[in-house]
Short mmCIF file of C-alpha atoms in Angstrom, two decimals:
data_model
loop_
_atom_site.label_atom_id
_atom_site.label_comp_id
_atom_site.label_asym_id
_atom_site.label_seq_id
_atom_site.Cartn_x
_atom_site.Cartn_y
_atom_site.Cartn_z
CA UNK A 454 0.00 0.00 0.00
CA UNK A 455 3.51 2.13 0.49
CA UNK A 456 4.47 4.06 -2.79
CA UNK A 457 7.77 4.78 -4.05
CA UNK A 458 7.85 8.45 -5.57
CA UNK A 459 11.23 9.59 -7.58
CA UNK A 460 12.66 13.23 -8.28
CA UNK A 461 15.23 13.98 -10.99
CA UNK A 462 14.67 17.80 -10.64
CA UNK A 463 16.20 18.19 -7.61
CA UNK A 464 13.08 18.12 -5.56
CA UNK A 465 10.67 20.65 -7.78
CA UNK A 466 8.39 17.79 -8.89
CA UNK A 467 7.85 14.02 -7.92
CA UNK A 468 6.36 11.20 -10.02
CA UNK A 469 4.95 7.83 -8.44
CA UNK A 470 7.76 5.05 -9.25
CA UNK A 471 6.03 1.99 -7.98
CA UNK A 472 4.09 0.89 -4.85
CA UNK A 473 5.35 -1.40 -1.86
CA UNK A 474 2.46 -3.80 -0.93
CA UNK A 475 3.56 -3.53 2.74
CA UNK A 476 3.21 -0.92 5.37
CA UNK A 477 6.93 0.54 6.30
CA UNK A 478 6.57 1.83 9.57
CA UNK A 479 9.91 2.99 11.22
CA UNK A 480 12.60 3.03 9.00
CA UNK A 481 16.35 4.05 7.83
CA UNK A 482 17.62 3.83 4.65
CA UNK A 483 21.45 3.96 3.05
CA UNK A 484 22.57 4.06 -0.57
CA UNK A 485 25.42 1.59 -1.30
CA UNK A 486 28.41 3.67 -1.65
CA UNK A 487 30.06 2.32 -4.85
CA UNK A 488 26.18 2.19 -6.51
CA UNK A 489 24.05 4.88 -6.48
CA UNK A 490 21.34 3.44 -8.04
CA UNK A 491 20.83 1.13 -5.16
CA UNK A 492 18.80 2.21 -1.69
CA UNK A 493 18.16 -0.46 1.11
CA UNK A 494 15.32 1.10 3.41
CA UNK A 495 14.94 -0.63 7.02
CA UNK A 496 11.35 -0.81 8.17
CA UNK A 497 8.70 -2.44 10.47
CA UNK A 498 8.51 -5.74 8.57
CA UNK A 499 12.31 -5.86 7.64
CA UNK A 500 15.24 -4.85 4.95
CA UNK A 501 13.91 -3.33 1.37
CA UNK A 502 16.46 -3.46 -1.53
CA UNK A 503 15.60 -0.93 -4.46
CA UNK A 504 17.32 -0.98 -7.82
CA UNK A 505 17.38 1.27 -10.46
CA UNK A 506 18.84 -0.33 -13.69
CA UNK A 507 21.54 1.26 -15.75
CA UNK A 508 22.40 2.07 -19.33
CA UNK A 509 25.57 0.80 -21.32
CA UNK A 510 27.45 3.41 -20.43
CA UNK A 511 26.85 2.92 -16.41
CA UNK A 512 24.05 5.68 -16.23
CA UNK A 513 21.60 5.45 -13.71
CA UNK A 514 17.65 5.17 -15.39
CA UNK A 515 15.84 6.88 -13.15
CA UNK A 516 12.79 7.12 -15.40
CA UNK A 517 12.42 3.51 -15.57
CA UNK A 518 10.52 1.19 -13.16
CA UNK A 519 13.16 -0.17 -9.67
CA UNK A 520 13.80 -3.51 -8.97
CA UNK A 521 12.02 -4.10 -5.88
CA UNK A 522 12.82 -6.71 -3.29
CA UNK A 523 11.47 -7.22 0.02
CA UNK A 524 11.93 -7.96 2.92
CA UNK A 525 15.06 -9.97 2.34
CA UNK A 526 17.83 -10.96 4.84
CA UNK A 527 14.93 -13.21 7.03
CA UNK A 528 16.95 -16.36 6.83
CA UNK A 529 14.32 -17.46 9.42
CA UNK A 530 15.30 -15.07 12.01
CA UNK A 531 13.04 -12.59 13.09
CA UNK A 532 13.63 -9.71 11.04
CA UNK A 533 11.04 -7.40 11.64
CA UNK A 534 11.39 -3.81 12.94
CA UNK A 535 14.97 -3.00 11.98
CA UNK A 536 15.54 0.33 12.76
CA UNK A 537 18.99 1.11 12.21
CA UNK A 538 21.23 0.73 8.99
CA UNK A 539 25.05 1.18 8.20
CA UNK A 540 27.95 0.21 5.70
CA UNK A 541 30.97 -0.23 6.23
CA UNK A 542 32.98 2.68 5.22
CA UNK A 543 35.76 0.57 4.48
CA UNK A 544 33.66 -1.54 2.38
CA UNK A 545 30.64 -1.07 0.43
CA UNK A 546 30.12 -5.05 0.67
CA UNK A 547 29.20 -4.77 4.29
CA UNK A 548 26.22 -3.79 5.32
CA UNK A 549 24.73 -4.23 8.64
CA UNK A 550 21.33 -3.57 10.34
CA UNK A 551 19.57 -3.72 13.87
CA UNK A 552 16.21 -2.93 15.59
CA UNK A 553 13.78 -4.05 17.73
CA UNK A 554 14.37 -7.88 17.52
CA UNK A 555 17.91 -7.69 19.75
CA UNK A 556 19.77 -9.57 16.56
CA UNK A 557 22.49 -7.60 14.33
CA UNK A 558 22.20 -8.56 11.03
CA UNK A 559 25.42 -8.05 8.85
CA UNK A 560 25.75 -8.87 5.09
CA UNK A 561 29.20 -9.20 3.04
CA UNK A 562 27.76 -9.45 -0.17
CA UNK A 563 25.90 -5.93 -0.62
CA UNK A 564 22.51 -7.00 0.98
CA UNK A 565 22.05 -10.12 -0.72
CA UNK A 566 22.07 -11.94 2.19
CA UNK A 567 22.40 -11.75 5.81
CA UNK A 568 23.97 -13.34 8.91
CA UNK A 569 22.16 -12.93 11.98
CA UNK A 570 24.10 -12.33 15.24
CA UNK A 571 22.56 -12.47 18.58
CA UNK A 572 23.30 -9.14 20.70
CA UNK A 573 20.41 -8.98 23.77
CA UNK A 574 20.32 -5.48 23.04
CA UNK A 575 17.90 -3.20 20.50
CA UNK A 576 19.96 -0.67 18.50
CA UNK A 577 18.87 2.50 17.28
CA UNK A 578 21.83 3.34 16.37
CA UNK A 579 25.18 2.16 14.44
CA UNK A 580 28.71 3.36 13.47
CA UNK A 581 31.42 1.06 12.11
CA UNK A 582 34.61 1.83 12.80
CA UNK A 583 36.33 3.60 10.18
CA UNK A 584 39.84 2.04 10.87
CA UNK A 585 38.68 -1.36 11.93
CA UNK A 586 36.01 -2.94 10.22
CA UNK A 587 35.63 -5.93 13.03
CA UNK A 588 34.26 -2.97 15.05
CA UNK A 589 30.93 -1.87 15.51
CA UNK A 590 29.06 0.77 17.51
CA UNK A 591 25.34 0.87 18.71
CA UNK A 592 23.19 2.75 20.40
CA UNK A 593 20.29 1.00 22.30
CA UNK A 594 17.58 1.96 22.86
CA UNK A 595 17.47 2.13 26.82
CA UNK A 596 20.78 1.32 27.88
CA UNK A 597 23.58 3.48 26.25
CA UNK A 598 26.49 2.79 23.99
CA UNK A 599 28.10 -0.29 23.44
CA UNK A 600 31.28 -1.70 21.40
CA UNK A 601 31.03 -4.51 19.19
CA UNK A 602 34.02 -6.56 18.71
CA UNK A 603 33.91 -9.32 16.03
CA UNK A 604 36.69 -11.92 16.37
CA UNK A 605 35.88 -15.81 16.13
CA UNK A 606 32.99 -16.04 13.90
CA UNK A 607 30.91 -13.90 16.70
CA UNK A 608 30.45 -10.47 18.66
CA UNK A 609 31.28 -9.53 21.93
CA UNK A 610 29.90 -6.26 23.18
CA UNK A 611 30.72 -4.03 25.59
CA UNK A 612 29.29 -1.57 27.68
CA UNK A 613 31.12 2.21 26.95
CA UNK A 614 28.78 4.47 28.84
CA UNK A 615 31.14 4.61 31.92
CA UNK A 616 30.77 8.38 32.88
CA UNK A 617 27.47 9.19 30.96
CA UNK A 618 25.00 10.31 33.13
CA UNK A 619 22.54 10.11 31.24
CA UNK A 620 20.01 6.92 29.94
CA UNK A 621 18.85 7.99 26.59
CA UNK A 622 21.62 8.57 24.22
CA UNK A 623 20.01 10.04 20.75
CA UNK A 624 23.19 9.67 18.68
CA UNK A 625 27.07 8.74 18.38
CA UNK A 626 29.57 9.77 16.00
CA UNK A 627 33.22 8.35 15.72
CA UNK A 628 35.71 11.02 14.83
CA UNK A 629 36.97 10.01 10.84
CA UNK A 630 40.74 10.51 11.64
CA UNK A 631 41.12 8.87 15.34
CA UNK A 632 38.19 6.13 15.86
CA UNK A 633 39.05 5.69 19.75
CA UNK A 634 37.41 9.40 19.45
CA UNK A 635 33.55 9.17 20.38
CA UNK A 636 30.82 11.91 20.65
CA UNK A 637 27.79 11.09 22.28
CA UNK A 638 24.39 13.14 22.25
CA UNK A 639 22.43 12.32 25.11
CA UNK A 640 19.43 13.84 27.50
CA UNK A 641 22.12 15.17 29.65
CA UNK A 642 24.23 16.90 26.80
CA UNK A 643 27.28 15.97 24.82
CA UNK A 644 29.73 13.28 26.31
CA UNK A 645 33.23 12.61 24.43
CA UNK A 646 35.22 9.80 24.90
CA UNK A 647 39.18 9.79 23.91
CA UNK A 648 40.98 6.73 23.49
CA UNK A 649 41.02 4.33 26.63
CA UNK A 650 39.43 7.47 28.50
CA UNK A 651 35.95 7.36 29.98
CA UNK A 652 33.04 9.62 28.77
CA UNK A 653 33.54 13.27 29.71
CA UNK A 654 30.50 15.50 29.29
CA UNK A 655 31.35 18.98 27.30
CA UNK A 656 30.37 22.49 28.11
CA UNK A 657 26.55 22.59 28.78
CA UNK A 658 24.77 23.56 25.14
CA UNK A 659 22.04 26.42 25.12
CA UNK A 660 19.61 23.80 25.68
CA UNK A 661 20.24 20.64 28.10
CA UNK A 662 19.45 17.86 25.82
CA UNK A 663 21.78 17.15 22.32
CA UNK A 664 19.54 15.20 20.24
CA UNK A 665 22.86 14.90 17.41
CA UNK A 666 25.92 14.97 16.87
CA UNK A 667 28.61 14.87 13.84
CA UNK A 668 32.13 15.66 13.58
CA UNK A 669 33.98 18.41 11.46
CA UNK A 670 35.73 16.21 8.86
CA UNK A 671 37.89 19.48 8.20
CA UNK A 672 39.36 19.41 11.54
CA UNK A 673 42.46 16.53 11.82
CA UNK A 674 42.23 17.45 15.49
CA UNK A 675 38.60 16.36 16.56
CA UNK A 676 38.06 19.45 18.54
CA UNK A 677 35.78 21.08 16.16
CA UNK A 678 32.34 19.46 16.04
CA UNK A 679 28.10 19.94 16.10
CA UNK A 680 25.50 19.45 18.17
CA UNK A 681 21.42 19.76 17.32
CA UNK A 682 19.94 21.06 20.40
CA UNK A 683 16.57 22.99 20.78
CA UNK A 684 15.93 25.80 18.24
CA UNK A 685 19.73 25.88 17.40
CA UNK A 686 22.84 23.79 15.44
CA UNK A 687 25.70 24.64 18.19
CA UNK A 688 29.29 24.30 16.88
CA UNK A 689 32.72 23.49 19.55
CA UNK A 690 36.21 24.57 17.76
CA UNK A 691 37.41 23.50 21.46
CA UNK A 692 36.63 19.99 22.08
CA UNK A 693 33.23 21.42 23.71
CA UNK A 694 34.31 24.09 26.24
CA UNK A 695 32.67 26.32 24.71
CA UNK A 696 29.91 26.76 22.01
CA UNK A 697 29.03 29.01 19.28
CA UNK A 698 24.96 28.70 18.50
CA UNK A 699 23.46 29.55 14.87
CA UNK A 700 20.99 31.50 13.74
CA UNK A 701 17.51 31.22 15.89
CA UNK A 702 15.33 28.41 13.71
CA UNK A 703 12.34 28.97 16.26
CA UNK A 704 10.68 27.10 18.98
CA UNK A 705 10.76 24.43 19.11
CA UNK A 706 12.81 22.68 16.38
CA UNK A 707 14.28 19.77 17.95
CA UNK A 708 18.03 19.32 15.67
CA UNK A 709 17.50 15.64 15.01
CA UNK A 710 20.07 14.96 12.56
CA UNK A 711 23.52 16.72 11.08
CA UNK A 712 25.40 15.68 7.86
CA UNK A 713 28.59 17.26 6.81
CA UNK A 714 28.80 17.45 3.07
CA UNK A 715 31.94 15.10 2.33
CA UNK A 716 33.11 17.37 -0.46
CA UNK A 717 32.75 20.49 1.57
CA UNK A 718 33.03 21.03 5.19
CA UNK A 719 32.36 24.02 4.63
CA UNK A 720 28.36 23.13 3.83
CA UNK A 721 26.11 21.15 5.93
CA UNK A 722 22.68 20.23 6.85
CA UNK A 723 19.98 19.09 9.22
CA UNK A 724 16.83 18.46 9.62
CA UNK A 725 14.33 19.38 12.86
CA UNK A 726 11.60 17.89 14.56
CA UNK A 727 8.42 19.84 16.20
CA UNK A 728 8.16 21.70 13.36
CA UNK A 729 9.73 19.53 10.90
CA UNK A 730 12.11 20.99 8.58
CA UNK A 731 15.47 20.98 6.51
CA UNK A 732 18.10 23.66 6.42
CA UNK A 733 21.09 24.28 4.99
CA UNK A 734 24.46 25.80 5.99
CA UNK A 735 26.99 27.10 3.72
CA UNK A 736 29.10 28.73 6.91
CA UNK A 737 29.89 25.71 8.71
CA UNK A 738 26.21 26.12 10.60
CA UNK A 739 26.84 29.70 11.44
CA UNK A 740 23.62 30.37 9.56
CA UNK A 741 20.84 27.87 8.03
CA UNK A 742 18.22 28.48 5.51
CA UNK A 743 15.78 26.71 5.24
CA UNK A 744 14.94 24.22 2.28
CA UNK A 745 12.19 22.18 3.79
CA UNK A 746 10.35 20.22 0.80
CA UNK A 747 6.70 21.92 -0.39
CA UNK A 748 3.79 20.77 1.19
CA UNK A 749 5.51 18.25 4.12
CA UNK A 750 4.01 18.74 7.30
CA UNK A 751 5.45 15.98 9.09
CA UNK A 752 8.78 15.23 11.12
CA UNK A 753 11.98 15.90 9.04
CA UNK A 754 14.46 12.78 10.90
CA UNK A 755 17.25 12.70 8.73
CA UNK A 756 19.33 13.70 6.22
CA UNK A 757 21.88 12.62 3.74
CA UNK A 758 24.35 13.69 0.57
CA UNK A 759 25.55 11.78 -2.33
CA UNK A 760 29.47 11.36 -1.49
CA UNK A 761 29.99 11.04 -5.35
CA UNK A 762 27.78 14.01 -6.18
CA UNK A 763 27.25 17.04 -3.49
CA UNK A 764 24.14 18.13 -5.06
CA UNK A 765 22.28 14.92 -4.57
CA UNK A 766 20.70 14.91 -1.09
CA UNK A 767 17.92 12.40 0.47
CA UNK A 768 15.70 14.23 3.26
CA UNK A 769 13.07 12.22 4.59
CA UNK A 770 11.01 11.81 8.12
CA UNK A 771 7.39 10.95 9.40
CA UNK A 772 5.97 11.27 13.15
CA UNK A 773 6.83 8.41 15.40
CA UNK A 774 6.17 10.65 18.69
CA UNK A 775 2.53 12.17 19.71
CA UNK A 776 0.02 11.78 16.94
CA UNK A 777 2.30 9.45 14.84
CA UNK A 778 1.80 9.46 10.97
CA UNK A 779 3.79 8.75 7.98
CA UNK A 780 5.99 10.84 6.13
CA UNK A 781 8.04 10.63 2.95
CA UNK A 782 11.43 10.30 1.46
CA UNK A 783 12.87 13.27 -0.60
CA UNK A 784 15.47 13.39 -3.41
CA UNK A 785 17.23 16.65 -4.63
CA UNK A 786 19.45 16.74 -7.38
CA UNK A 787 20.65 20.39 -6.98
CA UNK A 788 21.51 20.93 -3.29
CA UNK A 789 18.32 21.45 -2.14
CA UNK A 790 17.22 24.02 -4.73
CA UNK A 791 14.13 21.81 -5.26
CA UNK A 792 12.51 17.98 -3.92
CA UNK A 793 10.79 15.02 -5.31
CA UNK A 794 9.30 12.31 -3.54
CA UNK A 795 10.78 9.15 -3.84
CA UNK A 796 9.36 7.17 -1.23
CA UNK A 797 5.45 8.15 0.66
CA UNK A 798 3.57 6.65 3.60
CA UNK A 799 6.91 6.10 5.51
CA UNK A 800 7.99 7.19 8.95
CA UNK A 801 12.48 7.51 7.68
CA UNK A 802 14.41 7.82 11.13
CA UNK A 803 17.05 7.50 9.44
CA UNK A 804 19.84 7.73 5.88
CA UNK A 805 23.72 6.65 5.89
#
């Protein structure tokens, strides 16, 4: 009953593509990083593969109909309500995914199939390492962050919260140059970690809780990183003892999720919750503009850009909180200028 809407003008205007005979309730999605034309979207009743075909020359079709396969990775395990999704930065074969069903699923064939691990714990959240791909992060869903270490055909995970006082941790991020470098955004603020260290919280942000977190890939020192707090983006050039806010977005507008543009540090966005919305920074998040899609009215959850291609950016969202409802997935191919609708009657928490 889902629908699958495309945009190839940057957002302006959005055709229907196909339609998913299955409700998606919570979801993520990633695009495979060495094949654009491929989107895996997590949701209530497991992993969706989409596949748009290509031309001789290696040119993605948009105009023509996905491949469509769902949900796929079961194996017989319960894979139902996955709500978090991540590859491998190291390599685009590896994909993993968690949720509700306290099982990590991880794939090393590009989501054709899956091995299931057994973890006790429900992620919301997940980071591989970026220097050692037999090491995973998650973020559960009551209890905190925990370290995944793969060695002997099986996981062994360990609690990392020592220090964080706080029991609802909305997001992680693992510094790109040193990955013994953590941020955490929790209900209590931002806590770092550094190397064999235990969690530190940062200077207190204009607003107690951090609901996200991402690291300045310009900075080789990790002391220069984000945080989405209430009504503002807040940027630390000194590992978090002190922070600069942007440009008032209004009350509420919850910062739920921060990507760095891999081409430019010098241009980011996010999206907000309570209203939902998207902006865009072009000052390292001194000031953001807003480039919400016409006509959503929902939750905007998270965002995403092409690493290949700058302007192509996925925005997407739905209400999972009071008076829940779907949303949709948005595609832009000109940084924002304009939206389509690629995906409809989803709730997207969140994009890698």
């Amino acid at each position: 009953r889902d629908s699958l809407y495309l945009s190839t003008d940057g957002g302006q205007t959005w055709a229907l593509d196909i339609t998913i005979e299955a409700y998606i309730g919570e979801t993520g999605l990633v695009v495979k990083p060495d094949e654009p034309n491929v989107v895996f979207i997590a949701t209530f009743w497991g992993i969706v593969r989409v596949e748009y075909p290509l031309d001789y020359w290696g040119n993605v079709l948009w105009d023509n109909t996905p491949a469509v396969e769902y949900p796929i990775g079961w194996n017989g395990n319960p894979g139902n309500n996955i709500r978090a999704l991540a590859f491998d930065p190291n390599n685009p074969a590896i994909l993993y995914a968690a949720g509700r069903n306290t099982q990590l699923a991880k794939s090393i064939n590009g989501g054709t199939s899956f091995e299931w691990y057994e973890t006790g714990l429900q992620f919301i959240n997940l980071a591989v390492d970026p220097t050692d791909s037999t090491v995973i992060w998650g973020g559960e869903r009551l209890r905190g962050i925990y370290k995944g270490k793969f060695s002997g055909g099986s996981y062994t995970w360990t609690g990392m919260k020592e220090g964080i006082n706080a029991i609802k941790v909305n997001d992680i991020a693992v510094d790109p140059h040193d990955s013994s470098h953590l941020l955490a955004a929790t209900m209590a603020g931002v806590y770092e970690k550094q190397g064999s260290g235990g969690w530190q919280p940062t200077g207190a942000l204009n607003y107690v809780e951090a609901f996200s977190v991402a690291f300045d890939p310009s900075d080789l020192s990790g002391a220069s990183f984000y945080a989405g707090s209430e009504s503002y983006l807040e940027r630390t050039s000194n590992g978090g003892g002190s922070w600069e806010m942007s440009n008032n977005l209004g009350y509420p507008h919850y910062v739920n999720d921060i990507f760095v543009d891999p081409n430019n540090a010098s241009t980011l966005y996010v999206t907000t919750r309570s209203p939902g919305a998207v902006y865009k920074s072009t000052d390292k998040g001194v000031s953001l503009t807003a480039i919400t899609p016409a006509g959503a009215a929902f939750d905007f959850n998270a965002v995403v850009v092409d690493r290949n291609n700058s302007n192509i950016i996925f925005a997407g969202g739905g209400n999972y909180f009071a008076s829940p409802g779907p949303g949709s997935l948005y595609r832009s191919i000109n940084g924002g200028e304009s939206w389509n609708p690629i995906l409809d009657n989803v709730i997207v928490n969140a994009l890698a």
